[in-house]
């Protein structure tokens, strides 16, 4: 939770939580944008921030379409370990709070940069996955898809994994790698919602990956008020009406509780 220097939640944080709840109570088209930080408390490492994966790997080397095509086995060796963690992960109280806010009509949808599927597991219904889903893989030759869980089970004996249907082409997770376009329809829907939203709740994202970070920009340009919940400062904090620096698994349930169903 956001805190004063002695480590206890301070009066400022209490006021910010109240203000966030008040904004969401009045929202007619509330919209959330989430990022990797929302799943950190489910045990899935973020890219940036403390303990982020980018302190260990060069993302362009492991997560770009160019490097995938050049050496799919190198990509899958990293993905095998990340997949183990992501498939075992369960929604945390932050995901559950967002599902509650949607069920109560305070949010119309969640736009997420996450590929882990945890928002849906938590019960969120309208989830726009800007960067695709890590729950399926696709054949780059015949286009057929398979559940990631089935492919995960054979990664110890087959590296890189190959398509069972079309005679051995390499499989790729249905996630958007660096250098790939974002899914057109989902992206368009996200921007349309951003133009209509009156309250934009941003949680667990460094807001440095574009065009995802254009979603709150679009919302602000259309007159929305913004709430930012993140473990550390973001470049958008100065535009937000409410900024809470803390863990989304603690802050979001408190906001949902104060919003009051
Ligand atoms: P990011 O890694 O760039 O930033 C995460 C942010 O979350 C950081 O600013 C960090 O301070 C903050 N954070 C960490 N723990 C937090 C917590 N408990 N509560 C609140 N905030 C916390 O993530 P991004 O902005 O989503 O962009 C990175 C890209 O990485 C996205 O494209 C996404 O597709 C991908 N990614 C996805 C997952 C996932 O699906 N869970 C995980 C890692 C990366």
PDB file of C-alpha atoms and ligand atoms in Angstrom:
ATOM      1  CA  UNK A   1       0.000   0.000   0.000  1.00  0.00           C
ATOM      2  CA  UNK A   2       1.193   3.559  -0.535  1.00  0.00           C
ATOM      3  CA  UNK A   3       2.971   4.707   2.553  1.00  0.00           C
ATOM      4  CA  UNK A   4       4.502   7.575   4.465  1.00  0.00           C
ATOM      5  CA  UNK A   5       8.243   7.400   5.243  1.00  0.00           C
ATOM      6  CA  UNK A   6       7.777   5.358   8.434  1.00  0.00           C
ATOM      7  CA  UNK A   7       6.248   2.567   6.310  1.00  0.00           C
ATOM      8  CA  UNK A   8       2.624   2.816   7.499  1.00  0.00           C
ATOM      9  CA  UNK A   9      -0.170   3.757   5.122  1.00  0.00           C
ATOM     10  CA  UNK A  10      -0.523   7.507   5.550  1.00  0.00           C
ATOM     11  CA  UNK A  11      -3.389   9.953   5.631  1.00  0.00           C
ATOM     12  CA  UNK A  12      -2.510  10.982   2.070  1.00  0.00           C
ATOM     13  CA  UNK A  13      -2.955   7.405   0.873  1.00  0.00           C
ATOM     14  CA  UNK A  14      -6.286   7.148   2.689  1.00  0.00           C
ATOM     15  CA  UNK A  15      -7.487  10.310   0.962  1.00  0.00           C
ATOM     16  CA  UNK A  16      -6.238   9.076  -2.397  1.00  0.00           C
ATOM     17  CA  UNK A  17      -8.077   5.760  -1.945  1.00  0.00           C
ATOM     18  CA  UNK A  18     -11.282   7.620  -1.050  1.00  0.00           C
ATOM     19  CA  UNK A  19     -10.895   9.898  -4.064  1.00  0.00           C
ATOM     20  CA  UNK A  20     -10.271   6.936  -6.399  1.00  0.00           C
ATOM     21  CA  UNK A  21     -13.403   5.226  -5.053  1.00  0.00           C
ATOM     22  CA  UNK A  22     -15.406   8.414  -5.468  1.00  0.00           C
ATOM     23  CA  UNK A  23     -14.303   8.758  -9.107  1.00  0.00           C
ATOM     24  CA  UNK A  24     -15.225   5.125  -9.843  1.00  0.00           C
ATOM     25  CA  UNK A  25     -18.591   5.456  -8.087  1.00  0.00           C
ATOM     26  CA  UNK A  26     -19.431   8.271 -10.486  1.00  0.00           C
ATOM     27  CA  UNK A  27     -18.028   6.507 -13.568  1.00  0.00           C
ATOM     28  CA  UNK A  28     -20.430   5.803 -16.434  1.00  0.00           C
ATOM     29  CA  UNK A  29     -17.833   4.202 -18.718  1.00  0.00           C
ATOM     30  CA  UNK A  30     -14.932   3.309 -16.427  1.00  0.00           C
ATOM     31  CA  UNK A  31     -12.026   1.572 -18.151  1.00  0.00           C
ATOM     32  CA  UNK A  32      -8.954  -0.188 -16.739  1.00  0.00           C
ATOM     33  CA  UNK A  33      -5.539  -0.649 -18.329  1.00  0.00           C
ATOM     34  CA  UNK A  34      -3.331  -3.228 -16.639  1.00  0.00           C
ATOM     35  CA  UNK A  35       0.233  -4.434 -17.041  1.00  0.00           C
ATOM     36  CA  UNK A  36       2.647  -6.990 -15.710  1.00  0.00           C
ATOM     37  CA  UNK A  37       2.679  -5.449 -12.199  1.00  0.00           C
ATOM     38  CA  UNK A  38      -0.888  -6.640 -11.585  1.00  0.00           C
ATOM     39  CA  UNK A  39       0.303 -10.244 -11.926  1.00  0.00           C
ATOM     40  CA  UNK A  40       3.519  -9.795  -9.899  1.00  0.00           C
ATOM     41  CA  UNK A  41       1.747 -10.876  -6.693  1.00  0.00           C
ATOM     42  CA  UNK A  42       0.632 -14.054  -8.517  1.00  0.00           C
ATOM     43  CA  UNK A  43       4.332 -14.894  -8.866  1.00  0.00           C
ATOM     44  CA  UNK A  44       4.833 -13.853 -12.510  1.00  0.00           C
ATOM     45  CA  UNK A  45       7.900 -11.612 -12.878  1.00  0.00           C
ATOM     46  CA  UNK A  46       7.415  -8.208 -14.554  1.00  0.00           C
ATOM     47  CA  UNK A  47       9.671  -6.989 -17.345  1.00  0.00           C
ATOM     48  CA  UNK A  48      10.688  -3.696 -15.698  1.00  0.00           C
ATOM     49  CA  UNK A  49      10.813  -2.530 -12.101  1.00  0.00           C
ATOM     50  CA  UNK A  50      12.424  -4.281  -9.147  1.00  0.00           C
ATOM     51  CA  UNK A  51      13.264  -7.926  -9.960  1.00  0.00           C
ATOM     52  CA  UNK A  52      12.078  -7.383 -13.561  1.00  0.00           C
ATOM     53  CA  UNK A  53      13.186  -9.873 -16.199  1.00  0.00           C
ATOM     54  CA  UNK A  54      15.016  -7.227 -18.171  1.00  0.00           C
ATOM     55  CA  UNK A  55      17.651  -7.150 -15.486  1.00  0.00           C
ATOM     56  CA  UNK A  56      18.388 -10.756 -16.609  1.00  0.00           C
ATOM     57  CA  UNK A  57      17.846 -10.799 -20.402  1.00  0.00           C
ATOM     58  CA  UNK A  58      17.968  -8.477 -23.380  1.00  0.00           C
ATOM     59  CA  UNK A  59      14.311  -8.372 -24.512  1.00  0.00           C
ATOM     60  CA  UNK A  60      15.180  -7.723 -28.130  1.00  0.00           C
ATOM     61  CA  UNK A  61      17.248 -10.905 -28.121  1.00  0.00           C
ATOM     62  CA  UNK A  62      14.575 -13.137 -26.589  1.00  0.00           C
ATOM     63  CA  UNK A  63      11.234 -11.498 -27.350  1.00  0.00           C
ATOM     64  CA  UNK A  64      11.399 -10.140 -30.900  1.00  0.00           C
ATOM     65  CA  UNK A  65       9.935 -11.851 -33.950  1.00  0.00           C
ATOM     66  CA  UNK A  66      13.272 -11.475 -35.723  1.00  0.00           C
ATOM     67  CA  UNK A  67      15.181 -13.412 -33.086  1.00  0.00           C
ATOM     68  CA  UNK A  68      12.353 -15.956 -32.765  1.00  0.00           C
ATOM     69  CA  UNK A  69      12.529 -16.755 -36.487  1.00  0.00           C
ATOM     70  CA  UNK A  70      16.337 -16.861 -36.414  1.00  0.00           C
ATOM     71  CA  UNK A  71      16.524 -19.229 -33.437  1.00  0.00           C
ATOM     72  CA  UNK A  72      13.151 -20.558 -32.168  1.00  0.00           C
ATOM     73  CA  UNK A  73      14.826 -23.015 -29.790  1.00  0.00           C
ATOM     74  CA  UNK A  74      16.577 -20.172 -27.927  1.00  0.00           C
ATOM     75  CA  UNK A  75      13.219 -18.405 -27.521  1.00  0.00           C
ATOM     76  CA  UNK A  76      11.465 -21.569 -26.348  1.00  0.00           C
ATOM     77  CA  UNK A  77      14.167 -22.358 -23.773  1.00  0.00           C
ATOM     78  CA  UNK A  78      13.316 -19.086 -21.991  1.00  0.00           C
ATOM     79  CA  UNK A  79       9.583 -19.474 -22.678  1.00  0.00           C
ATOM     80  CA  UNK A  80       9.568 -23.006 -21.203  1.00  0.00           C
ATOM     81  CA  UNK A  81      10.552 -21.632 -17.792  1.00  0.00           C
ATOM     82  CA  UNK A  82       8.227 -18.611 -17.982  1.00  0.00           C
ATOM     83  CA  UNK A  83       5.387 -20.866 -19.135  1.00  0.00           C
ATOM     84  CA  UNK A  84       5.814 -23.156 -16.138  1.00  0.00           C
ATOM     85  CA  UNK A  85       5.381 -20.188 -13.804  1.00  0.00           C
ATOM     86  CA  UNK A  86       2.530 -18.553 -15.758  1.00  0.00           C
ATOM     87  CA  UNK A  87       0.475 -21.750 -16.133  1.00  0.00           C
ATOM     88  CA  UNK A  88       0.709 -22.459 -12.393  1.00  0.00           C
ATOM     89  CA  UNK A  89      -0.229 -18.885 -11.414  1.00  0.00           C
ATOM     90  CA  UNK A  90      -3.598 -18.010  -9.900  1.00  0.00           C
ATOM     91  CA  UNK A  91      -5.382 -14.633  -9.790  1.00  0.00           C
ATOM     92  CA  UNK A  92      -4.479 -12.445  -6.823  1.00  0.00           C
ATOM     93  CA  UNK A  93      -6.730 -10.002  -4.914  1.00  0.00           C
ATOM     94  CA  UNK A  94      -5.911  -7.255  -7.462  1.00  0.00           C
ATOM     95  CA  UNK A  95      -7.357  -9.297 -10.352  1.00  0.00           C
ATOM     96  CA  UNK A  96     -10.380 -10.198  -8.220  1.00  0.00           C
ATOM     97  CA  UNK A  97     -10.998  -6.551  -7.300  1.00  0.00           C
ATOM     98  CA  UNK A  98     -11.025  -5.549 -10.981  1.00  0.00           C
ATOM     99  CA  UNK A  99     -13.542  -8.322 -11.731  1.00  0.00           C
ATOM    100  CA  UNK A 100     -15.694  -7.024  -8.858  1.00  0.00           C
ATOM    101  CA  UNK A 101     -15.540  -3.459 -10.188  1.00  0.00           C
ATOM    102  CA  UNK A 102     -16.680  -4.698 -13.608  1.00  0.00           C
ATOM    103  CA  UNK A 103     -19.493  -6.809 -12.120  1.00  0.00           C
ATOM    104  CA  UNK A 104     -20.659  -3.757 -10.150  1.00  0.00           C
ATOM    105  CA  UNK A 105     -20.792  -1.662 -13.347  1.00  0.00           C
ATOM    106  CA  UNK A 106     -17.869   0.592 -12.351  1.00  0.00           C
ATOM    107  CA  UNK A 107     -15.725  -0.633 -15.263  1.00  0.00           C
ATOM    108  CA  UNK A 108     -16.990  -1.532 -18.727  1.00  0.00           C
ATOM    109  CA  UNK A 109     -13.835  -3.462 -19.685  1.00  0.00           C
ATOM    110  CA  UNK A 110     -10.214  -4.241 -18.889  1.00  0.00           C
ATOM    111  CA  UNK A 111      -7.569  -3.556 -21.495  1.00  0.00           C
ATOM    112  CA  UNK A 112      -4.484  -5.546 -20.592  1.00  0.00           C
ATOM    113  CA  UNK A 113      -0.916  -5.851 -21.788  1.00  0.00           C
ATOM    114  CA  UNK A 114      -0.686  -9.157 -19.939  1.00  0.00           C
ATOM    115  CA  UNK A 115      -0.729 -12.451 -21.767  1.00  0.00           C
ATOM    116  CA  UNK A 116      -1.231 -14.658 -18.700  1.00  0.00           C
ATOM    117  CA  UNK A 117      -5.044 -15.024 -18.820  1.00  0.00           C
ATOM    118  CA  UNK A 118      -5.447 -14.234 -15.110  1.00  0.00           C
ATOM    119  CA  UNK A 119      -8.082 -11.511 -15.563  1.00  0.00           C
ATOM    120  CA  UNK A 120     -10.452 -14.030 -17.133  1.00  0.00           C
ATOM    121  CA  UNK A 121      -9.591 -16.603 -14.461  1.00  0.00           C
ATOM    122  CA  UNK A 122     -10.575 -13.974 -11.888  1.00  0.00           C
ATOM    123  CA  UNK A 123     -14.004 -13.580 -13.514  1.00  0.00           C
ATOM    124  CA  UNK A 124     -13.512 -10.457 -15.637  1.00  0.00           C
ATOM    125  CA  UNK A 125     -15.753 -10.758 -18.686  1.00  0.00           C
ATOM    126  CA  UNK A 126     -14.685  -8.106 -21.171  1.00  0.00           C
ATOM    127  CA  UNK A 127     -10.911  -8.434 -21.378  1.00  0.00           C
ATOM    128  CA  UNK A 128      -9.037  -6.935 -24.324  1.00  0.00           C
ATOM    129  CA  UNK A 129      -5.624  -8.579 -24.610  1.00  0.00           C
ATOM    130  CA  UNK A 130      -3.501  -6.085 -26.543  1.00  0.00           C
ATOM    131  CA  UNK A 131      -0.454  -8.343 -26.617  1.00  0.00           C
ATOM    132  CA  UNK A 132      -2.237 -11.616 -27.299  1.00  0.00           C
ATOM    133  CA  UNK A 133      -2.527 -14.690 -25.108  1.00  0.00           C
ATOM    134  CA  UNK A 134       0.112 -17.025 -23.770  1.00  0.00           C
ATOM    135  CA  UNK A 135      -2.534 -19.716 -23.226  1.00  0.00           C
ATOM    136  CA  UNK A 136      -2.381 -20.879 -26.856  1.00  0.00           C
ATOM    137  CA  UNK A 137       0.301 -21.494 -29.466  1.00  0.00           C
ATOM    138  CA  UNK A 138      -0.025 -21.333 -33.240  1.00  0.00           C
ATOM    139  CA  UNK A 139       1.629 -22.965 -36.206  1.00  0.00           C
ATOM    140  CA  UNK A 140       3.311 -20.337 -38.359  1.00  0.00           C
ATOM    141  CA  UNK A 141       2.683 -22.472 -41.458  1.00  0.00           C
ATOM    142  CA  UNK A 142      -0.881 -23.857 -41.211  1.00  0.00           C
ATOM    143  CA  UNK A 143      -2.265 -21.422 -38.618  1.00  0.00           C
ATOM    144  CA  UNK A 144      -3.744 -24.123 -36.373  1.00  0.00           C
ATOM    145  CA  UNK A 145      -3.684 -23.430 -32.654  1.00  0.00           C
ATOM    146  CA  UNK A 146      -3.111 -25.708 -29.656  1.00  0.00           C
ATOM    147  CA  UNK A 147      -3.460 -25.071 -25.925  1.00  0.00           C
ATOM    148  CA  UNK A 148      -0.177 -23.932 -24.405  1.00  0.00           C
ATOM    149  CA  UNK A 149      -0.649 -26.436 -21.566  1.00  0.00           C
ATOM    150  CA  UNK A 150      -0.412 -29.349 -24.043  1.00  0.00           C
ATOM    151  CA  UNK A 151       2.665 -27.938 -25.725  1.00  0.00           C
ATOM    152  CA  UNK A 152       4.221 -27.133 -22.332  1.00  0.00           C
ATOM    153  CA  UNK A 153       3.980 -30.817 -21.431  1.00  0.00           C
ATOM    154  CA  UNK A 154       6.173 -31.845 -24.361  1.00  0.00           C
ATOM    155  CA  UNK A 155       8.835 -29.111 -24.144  1.00  0.00           C
ATOM    156  CA  UNK A 156      11.246 -31.328 -22.231  1.00  0.00           C
ATOM    157  CA  UNK A 157      11.465 -33.716 -25.178  1.00  0.00           C
ATOM    158  CA  UNK A 158      10.753 -31.451 -28.149  1.00  0.00           C
ATOM    159  CA  UNK A 159      12.708 -28.213 -28.532  1.00  0.00           C
ATOM    160  CA  UNK A 160      11.494 -26.202 -30.373  1.00  0.00           C
ATOM    161  CA  UNK A 161       7.952 -27.650 -30.382  1.00  0.00           C
ATOM    162  CA  UNK A 162       6.509 -28.496 -33.787  1.00  0.00           C
ATOM    163  CA  UNK A 163       3.017 -28.614 -35.291  1.00  0.00           C
ATOM    164  CA  UNK A 164       1.282 -32.010 -35.025  1.00  0.00           C
ATOM    165  CA  UNK A 165      -0.955 -31.248 -38.011  1.00  0.00           C
ATOM    166  CA  UNK A 166       1.175 -29.989 -40.876  1.00  0.00           C
ATOM    167  CA  UNK A 167       4.318 -32.013 -40.676  1.00  0.00           C
ATOM    168  CA  UNK A 168       6.643 -30.276 -38.348  1.00  0.00           C
ATOM    169  CA  UNK A 169       6.540 -26.486 -38.731  1.00  0.00           C
ATOM    170  CA  UNK A 170       7.664 -24.525 -35.661  1.00  0.00           C
ATOM    171  CA  UNK A 171       5.027 -23.366 -33.154  1.00  0.00           C
ATOM    172  CA  UNK A 172       4.893 -19.877 -31.642  1.00  0.00           C
ATOM    173  CA  UNK A 173       2.905 -18.649 -28.635  1.00  0.00           C
ATOM    174  CA  UNK A 174      -0.005 -16.399 -29.696  1.00  0.00           C
ATOM    175  CA  UNK A 175       1.648 -13.420 -28.021  1.00  0.00           C
ATOM    176  CA  UNK A 176       2.735 -10.244 -29.771  1.00  0.00           C
ATOM    177  CA  UNK A 177       6.525 -10.177 -29.967  1.00  0.00           C
ATOM    178  CA  UNK A 178       8.568  -7.009 -30.497  1.00  0.00           C
ATOM    179  CA  UNK A 179       8.360  -6.188 -34.202  1.00  0.00           C
ATOM    180  CA  UNK A 180       4.882  -7.724 -34.627  1.00  0.00           C
ATOM    181  CA  UNK A 181       1.690  -5.689 -35.051  1.00  0.00           C
ATOM    182  CA  UNK A 182      -0.921  -5.676 -32.294  1.00  0.00           C
ATOM    183  CA  UNK A 183      -4.210  -7.499 -33.060  1.00  0.00           C
ATOM    184  CA  UNK A 184      -6.136  -4.964 -35.156  1.00  0.00           C
ATOM    185  CA  UNK A 185      -9.700  -5.503 -33.913  1.00  0.00           C
ATOM    186  CA  UNK A 186      -8.817  -5.660 -30.230  1.00  0.00           C
ATOM    187  CA  UNK A 187      -6.648  -2.562 -30.548  1.00  0.00           C
ATOM    188  CA  UNK A 188      -9.382  -0.633 -32.318  1.00  0.00           C
ATOM    189  CA  UNK A 189     -11.935  -1.646 -29.682  1.00  0.00           C
ATOM    190  CA  UNK A 190      -9.545  -0.552 -26.901  1.00  0.00           C
ATOM    191  CA  UNK A 191      -9.063   2.879 -28.476  1.00  0.00           C
ATOM    192  CA  UNK A 192     -12.799   3.309 -29.022  1.00  0.00           C
ATOM    193  CA  UNK A 193     -13.422   2.532 -25.352  1.00  0.00           C
ATOM    194  CA  UNK A 194     -10.627   4.930 -24.380  1.00  0.00           C
ATOM    195  CA  UNK A 195     -12.301   7.748 -26.342  1.00  0.00           C
ATOM    196  CA  UNK A 196     -15.556   7.142 -24.464  1.00  0.00           C
ATOM    197  CA  UNK A 197     -14.294   6.518 -20.957  1.00  0.00           C
ATOM    198  CA  UNK A 198     -14.812   9.071 -18.214  1.00  0.00           C
ATOM    199  CA  UNK A 199     -12.579   7.383 -15.589  1.00  0.00           C
ATOM    200  CA  UNK A 200      -9.361   5.628 -16.616  1.00  0.00           C
ATOM    201  CA  UNK A 201      -7.878   3.296 -13.978  1.00  0.00           C
ATOM    202  CA  UNK A 202      -4.291   2.320 -14.786  1.00  0.00           C
ATOM    203  CA  UNK A 203      -2.650  -0.405 -12.687  1.00  0.00           C
ATOM    204  CA  UNK A 204       0.679  -2.247 -12.628  1.00  0.00           C
ATOM    205  CA  UNK A 205       2.245  -0.860 -15.759  1.00  0.00           C
ATOM    206  CA  UNK A 206       5.397   1.156 -16.364  1.00  0.00           C
ATOM    207  CA  UNK A 207       3.491   2.948 -19.196  1.00  0.00           C
ATOM    208  CA  UNK A 208       6.527   2.971 -21.430  1.00  0.00           C
ATOM    209  CA  UNK A 209       5.331   0.364 -23.967  1.00  0.00           C
ATOM    210  CA  UNK A 210       3.529   1.958 -26.908  1.00  0.00           C
ATOM    211  CA  UNK A 211       0.954   1.806 -28.393  1.00  0.00           C
ATOM    212  CA  UNK A 212      -0.528   0.355 -25.154  1.00  0.00           C
ATOM    213  CA  UNK A 213       0.333   3.570 -23.287  1.00  0.00           C
ATOM    214  CA  UNK A 214      -1.627   5.479 -25.943  1.00  0.00           C
ATOM    215  CA  UNK A 215      -4.821   4.070 -24.377  1.00  0.00           C
ATOM    216  CA  UNK A 216      -4.696   6.348 -21.288  1.00  0.00           C
ATOM    217  CA  UNK A 217      -3.390   9.200 -23.467  1.00  0.00           C
ATOM    218  CA  UNK A 218      -6.444   8.868 -25.699  1.00  0.00           C
ATOM    219  CA  UNK A 219      -8.683   8.743 -22.638  1.00  0.00           C
ATOM    220  CA  UNK A 220      -7.157  11.904 -21.193  1.00  0.00           C
ATOM    221  CA  UNK A 221      -7.436  13.763 -24.470  1.00  0.00           C
ATOM    222  CA  UNK A 222     -11.130  12.859 -24.487  1.00  0.00           C
ATOM    223  CA  UNK A 223     -11.526  14.380 -21.020  1.00  0.00           C
ATOM    224  CA  UNK A 224     -11.286  11.299 -18.770  1.00  0.00           C
ATOM    225  CA  UNK A 225      -9.975  11.546 -15.226  1.00  0.00           C
ATOM    226  CA  UNK A 226      -7.146   9.175 -14.437  1.00  0.00           C
ATOM    227  CA  UNK A 227      -6.216   7.006 -11.450  1.00  0.00           C
ATOM    228  CA  UNK A 228      -2.718   5.443 -11.434  1.00  0.00           C
ATOM    229  CA  UNK A 229      -1.872   2.509  -9.127  1.00  0.00           C
ATOM    230  CA  UNK A 230       1.716   1.326  -9.500  1.00  0.00           C
ATOM    231  CA  UNK A 231       4.606   0.199  -7.326  1.00  0.00           C
ATOM    232  CA  UNK A 232       6.789   3.050  -8.587  1.00  0.00           C
ATOM    233  CA  UNK A 233       6.321   6.382 -10.365  1.00  0.00           C
ATOM    234  CA  UNK A 234       5.260   6.374 -14.028  1.00  0.00           C
ATOM    235  CA  UNK A 235       5.627   9.054 -16.708  1.00  0.00           C
ATOM    236  CA  UNK A 236       1.828   9.568 -16.538  1.00  0.00           C
ATOM    237  CA  UNK A 237       1.604  10.336 -12.820  1.00  0.00           C
ATOM    238  CA  UNK A 238       1.636  14.079 -13.403  1.00  0.00           C
ATOM    239  CA  UNK A 239      -1.490  13.833 -15.571  1.00  0.00           C
ATOM    240  CA  UNK A 240      -3.462  11.732 -13.075  1.00  0.00           C
ATOM    241  CA  UNK A 241      -6.021  13.024 -10.616  1.00  0.00           C
ATOM    242  CA  UNK A 242      -5.153  10.225  -8.178  1.00  0.00           C
ATOM    243  CA  UNK A 243      -1.762   8.485  -7.898  1.00  0.00           C
ATOM    244  CA  UNK A 244      -1.201   5.629  -5.448  1.00  0.00           C
ATOM    245  CA  UNK A 245       2.236   4.051  -5.243  1.00  0.00           C
ATOM    246  CA  UNK A 246       1.756   0.590  -3.821  1.00  0.00           C
ATOM    247  CA  UNK A 247       0.998  -3.036  -4.593  1.00  0.00           C
ATOM    248  CA  UNK A 248      -2.032  -3.507  -6.798  1.00  0.00           C
ATOM    249  CA  UNK A 249      -2.998  -6.646  -4.828  1.00  0.00           C
ATOM    250  CA  UNK A 250      -3.488  -4.427  -1.777  1.00  0.00           C
ATOM    251  CA  UNK A 251      -4.569  -1.101  -3.284  1.00  0.00           C
ATOM    252  CA  UNK A 252      -7.198  -2.356  -5.779  1.00  0.00           C
ATOM    253  CA  UNK A 253      -9.202  -4.415  -3.219  1.00  0.00           C
ATOM    254  CA  UNK A 254      -9.250  -1.359  -0.960  1.00  0.00           C
ATOM    255  CA  UNK A 255     -10.521   0.830  -3.805  1.00  0.00           C
ATOM    256  CA  UNK A 256     -13.175  -1.794  -4.696  1.00  0.00           C
ATOM    257  CA  UNK A 257     -14.265  -2.014  -1.053  1.00  0.00           C
ATOM    258  CA  UNK A 258     -14.562   1.773  -0.710  1.00  0.00           C
ATOM    259  CA  UNK A 259     -16.385   2.003  -4.041  1.00  0.00           C
ATOM    260  CA  UNK A 260     -18.999  -0.201  -2.418  1.00  0.00           C
ATOM    261  CA  UNK A 261     -20.367  -2.562  -5.080  1.00  0.00           C
TER     262      UNK A 261
HETATM  263  P1  LIG B   1       6.492  -3.589 -17.050  1.00  0.00           P
HETATM  264  O1  LIG B   1       7.221  -4.817 -16.616  1.00  0.00           O
HETATM  265  O2  LIG B   1       7.132  -2.665 -18.008  1.00  0.00           O
HETATM  266  O3  LIG B   1       6.125  -2.723 -15.766  1.00  0.00           O
HETATM  267  C1  LIG B   1       5.540  -3.290 -14.638  1.00  0.00           C
HETATM  268  C2  LIG B   1       5.291  -2.186 -13.643  1.00  0.00           C
HETATM  269  O4  LIG B   1       4.592  -2.777 -12.556  1.00  0.00           O
HETATM  270  C3  LIG B   1       6.570  -1.552 -13.086  1.00  0.00           C
HETATM  271  O5  LIG B   1       6.471  -0.142 -13.168  1.00  0.00           O
HETATM  272  C4  LIG B   1       6.588  -2.016 -11.611  1.00  0.00           C
HETATM  273  O6  LIG B   1       7.052  -1.010 -10.750  1.00  0.00           O
HETATM  274  C5  LIG B   1       5.122  -2.280 -11.358  1.00  0.00           C
HETATM  275  N1  LIG B   1       4.863  -3.286 -10.330  1.00  0.00           N
HETATM  276  C6  LIG B   1       5.597  -4.352  -9.956  1.00  0.00           C
HETATM  277  N2  LIG B   1       4.980  -5.053  -9.003  1.00  0.00           N
HETATM  278  C7  LIG B   1       3.821  -4.404  -8.745  1.00  0.00           C
HETATM  279  C8  LIG B   1       2.734  -4.646  -7.853  1.00  0.00           C
HETATM  280  N3  LIG B   1       2.715  -5.702  -7.032  1.00  0.00           N
HETATM  281  N4  LIG B   1       1.698  -3.766  -7.854  1.00  0.00           N
HETATM  282  C9  LIG B   1       1.698  -2.686  -8.678  1.00  0.00           C
HETATM  283  N5  LIG B   1       2.701  -2.414  -9.548  1.00  0.00           N
HETATM  284  C10 LIG B   1       3.734  -3.277  -9.585  1.00  0.00           C
HETATM  285  O7  LIG B   1       5.097  -4.101 -17.551  1.00  0.00           O
HETATM  286  P2  LIG B   1       4.141  -3.522 -18.652  1.00  0.00           P
HETATM  287  O8  LIG B   1       4.013  -2.056 -18.479  1.00  0.00           O
HETATM  288  O9  LIG B   1       2.951  -4.397 -18.603  1.00  0.00           O
HETATM  289  O10 LIG B   1       4.880  -3.751 -20.045  1.00  0.00           O
HETATM  290  C11 LIG B   1       5.689  -4.874 -20.271  1.00  0.00           C
HETATM  291  C12 LIG B   1       5.316  -5.822 -21.364  1.00  0.00           C
HETATM  292  O11 LIG B   1       5.584  -7.079 -20.804  1.00  0.00           O
HETATM  293  C13 LIG B   1       3.906  -5.888 -21.783  1.00  0.00           C
HETATM  294  O12 LIG B   1       3.968  -5.818 -23.151  1.00  0.00           O
HETATM  295  C14 LIG B   1       3.405  -7.300 -21.400  1.00  0.00           C
HETATM  296  O13 LIG B   1       2.831  -7.902 -22.535  1.00  0.00           O
HETATM  297  C15 LIG B   1       4.629  -8.072 -21.065  1.00  0.00           C
HETATM  298  N6  LIG B   1       4.607  -8.904 -19.838  1.00  0.00           N
HETATM  299  C16 LIG B   1       3.479  -9.582 -19.461  1.00  0.00           C
HETATM  300  C17 LIG B   1       3.491 -10.336 -18.299  1.00  0.00           C
HETATM  301  C18 LIG B   1       2.227 -11.070 -17.911  1.00  0.00           C
HETATM  302  O14 LIG B   1       1.425 -11.459 -18.757  1.00  0.00           O
HETATM  303  N7  LIG B   1       1.994 -11.272 -16.608  1.00  0.00           N
HETATM  304  C19 LIG B   1       4.616 -10.413 -17.509  1.00  0.00           C
HETATM  305  C20 LIG B   1       5.779  -9.719 -17.930  1.00  0.00           C
HETATM  306  C21 LIG B   1       5.745  -8.960 -19.102  1.00  0.00           C
END
